[in-house]
Every structure is written in C-alpha cells, then in structure tokens.
Coordinates of C-alpha atoms in Angstrom, one line a residue:
X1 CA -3.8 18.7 -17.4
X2 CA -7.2 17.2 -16.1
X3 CA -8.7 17.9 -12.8
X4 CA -7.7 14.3 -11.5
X5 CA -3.4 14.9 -12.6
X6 CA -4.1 18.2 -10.1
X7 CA -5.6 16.3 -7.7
X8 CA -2.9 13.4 -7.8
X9 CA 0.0 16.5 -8.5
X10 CA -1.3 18.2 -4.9
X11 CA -1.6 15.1 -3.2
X12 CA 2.0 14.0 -4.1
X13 CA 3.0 17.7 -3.4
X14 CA 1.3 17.3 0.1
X15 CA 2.5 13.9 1.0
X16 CA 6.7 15.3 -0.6
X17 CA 6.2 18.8 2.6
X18 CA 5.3 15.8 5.2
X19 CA 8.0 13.3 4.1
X20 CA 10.6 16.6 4.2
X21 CA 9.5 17.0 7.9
X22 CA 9.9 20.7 7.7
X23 CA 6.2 21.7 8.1
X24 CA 4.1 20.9 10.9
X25 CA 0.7 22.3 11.0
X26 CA -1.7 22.0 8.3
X27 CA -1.6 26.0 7.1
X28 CA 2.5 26.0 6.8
X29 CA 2.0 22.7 4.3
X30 CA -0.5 25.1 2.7
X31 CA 1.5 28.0 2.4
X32 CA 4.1 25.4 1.1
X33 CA 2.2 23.8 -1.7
X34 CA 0.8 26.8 -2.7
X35 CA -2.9 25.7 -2.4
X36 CA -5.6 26.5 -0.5
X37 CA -6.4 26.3 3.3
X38 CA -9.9 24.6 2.0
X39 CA -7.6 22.4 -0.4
X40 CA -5.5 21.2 2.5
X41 CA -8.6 20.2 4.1
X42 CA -9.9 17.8 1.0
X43 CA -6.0 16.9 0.9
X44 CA -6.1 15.2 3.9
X45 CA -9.5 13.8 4.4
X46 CA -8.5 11.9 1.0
X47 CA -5.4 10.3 2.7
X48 CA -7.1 9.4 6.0
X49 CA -9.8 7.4 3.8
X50 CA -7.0 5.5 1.7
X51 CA -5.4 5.0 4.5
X52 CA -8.3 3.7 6.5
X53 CA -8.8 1.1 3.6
X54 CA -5.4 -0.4 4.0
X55 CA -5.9 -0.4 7.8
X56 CA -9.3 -2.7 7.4
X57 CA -7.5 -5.1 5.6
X58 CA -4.9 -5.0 8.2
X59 CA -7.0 -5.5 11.2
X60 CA -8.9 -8.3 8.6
X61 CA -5.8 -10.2 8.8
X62 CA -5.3 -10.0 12.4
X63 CA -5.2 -13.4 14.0
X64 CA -3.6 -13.0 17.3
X65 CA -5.6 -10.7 20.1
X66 CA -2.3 -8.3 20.4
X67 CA -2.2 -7.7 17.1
X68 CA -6.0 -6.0 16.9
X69 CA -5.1 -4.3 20.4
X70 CA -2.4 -2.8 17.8
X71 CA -4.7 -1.6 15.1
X72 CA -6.9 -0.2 17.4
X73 CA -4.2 2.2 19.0
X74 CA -3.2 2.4 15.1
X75 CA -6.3 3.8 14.0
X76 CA -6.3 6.5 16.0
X77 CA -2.9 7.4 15.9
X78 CA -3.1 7.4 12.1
X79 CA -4.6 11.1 11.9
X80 CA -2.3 12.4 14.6
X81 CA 0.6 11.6 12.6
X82 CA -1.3 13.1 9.4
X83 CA -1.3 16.5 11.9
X84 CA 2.0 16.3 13.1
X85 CA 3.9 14.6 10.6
X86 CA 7.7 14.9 12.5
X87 CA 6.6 12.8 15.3
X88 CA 7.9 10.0 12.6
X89 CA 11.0 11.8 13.2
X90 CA 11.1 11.4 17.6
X91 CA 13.3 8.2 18.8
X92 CA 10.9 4.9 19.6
X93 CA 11.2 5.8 23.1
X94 CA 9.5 8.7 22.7
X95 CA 6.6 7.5 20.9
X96 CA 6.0 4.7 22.8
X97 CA 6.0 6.5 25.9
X98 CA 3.7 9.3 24.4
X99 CA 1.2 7.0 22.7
X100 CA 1.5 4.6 25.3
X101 CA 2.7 1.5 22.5
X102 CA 5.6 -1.3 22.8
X103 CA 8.4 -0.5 20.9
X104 CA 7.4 -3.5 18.3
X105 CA 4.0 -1.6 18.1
X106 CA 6.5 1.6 17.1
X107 CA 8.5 0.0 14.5
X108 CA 5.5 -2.0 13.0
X109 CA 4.2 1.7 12.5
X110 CA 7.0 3.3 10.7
X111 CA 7.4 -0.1 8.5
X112 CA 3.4 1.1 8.0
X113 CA 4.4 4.6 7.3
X114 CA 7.7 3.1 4.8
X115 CA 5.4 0.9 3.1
X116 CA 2.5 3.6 2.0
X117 CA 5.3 5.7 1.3
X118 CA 6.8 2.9 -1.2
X119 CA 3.4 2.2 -2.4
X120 CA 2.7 5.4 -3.6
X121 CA 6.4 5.7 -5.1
X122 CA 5.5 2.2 -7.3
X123 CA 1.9 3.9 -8.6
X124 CA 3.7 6.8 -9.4
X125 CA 6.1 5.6 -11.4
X126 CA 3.7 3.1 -12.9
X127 CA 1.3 6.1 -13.9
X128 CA 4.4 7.4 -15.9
X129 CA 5.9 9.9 -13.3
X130 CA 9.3 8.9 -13.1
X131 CA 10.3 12.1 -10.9
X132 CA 9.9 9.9 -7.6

C-alpha cells in the first residue's frame, strides 16, 4: 500500500469514529483509529482545508445578503463541529440556540454535513473501495 492509500485509509477511518458519534475529543478518535496524537493533528487540518474549498465556492455562489451572513457563521462553526462531532447529533433547537442560527441556517448545515458525507461515499467507491 502507498503512503497516499494510508493517508486516504486514516482519513476514511477518521471521518467512519466521527460519523459513529461515539468519540468526542480528538485523543479518543486517536486511540480509536489506532494512529497517532500528531497523526490526528494532520488528520484534521487536511479536512478543515477541503472543507474550506467547498465553503468558498459556496459563499461564491451566494446572491442574497442572508445567505453570506450564513457562511460566515458557517465558517466558523465548521471546526467546532470537526472538535465535537455529536453536536450533529443535538435537536435544531439546540443548535440554533447555542450557535445563535435560524433553524433553516441548522438544516442547511446538516444537508452541508449529508452532502460531504455522500461526496466522499461516491469517490470512494469510484477509487474502487466498495466497502462504503
């Protein structure tokens, strides 16, 4: 296996302990995956880039004022979720109330959050891993 299939492997592994929304701190997904602290670290800067691509070319698509108010809140909240990863579990009101968003600014996030998730299901599968 080449250094990029372990990379993609622990990634997948890493994104499979948050989905499962047992773990919640970065050392228990660790522990979990069976890589290194350090690892974790790389882990997760790596998704916060990708997913700060995907959240330029939402905010360049923006054309009504409420909807970049949205992607501003979004881009913060983006790595909090990354941290604590079973807030995606809390009801709406919840979320809204601790974030301080509408409850259409809460479900446009977890269609966000279902959408990267199906993304990463289709290059999976289209990279031959037909375990997803």
């Amino acid at each position: 296996m080449t250094a990029f299939e372990t990379t993609i492997q622990n990634i997948q592994k890493v994104l499979d302990a948050i989905n499962g929304g047992s773990y919640t701190a970065k050392t228990q997904i660790a522990n979990a995956v069976e890589v290194s602290p350090a690892l974790i670290n790389i882990i997760f800067k790596r998704i916060e880039r990708e997913i700060s691509v995907v959240d330029k070319v939402y905010k360049a698509n923006c054309t009504k004022a409420e909807e970049t108010e949205f992607y501003k809140k979004f881009s913060v909240l983006i790595p909090v979720v990354l941290s604590n990863p079973t807030i995606m579990f809390w009801q709406n009101k919840y979320i809204s109330l601790m974030f301080d968003l509408s409850t259409n600014e809460v479900q446009a996030l977890r269609t966000y959050v279902d959408d990267k998730i199906r993304i990463d299901e289709m290059i999976q599968r289209r990279n031959g891993n037909e375990n997803v």
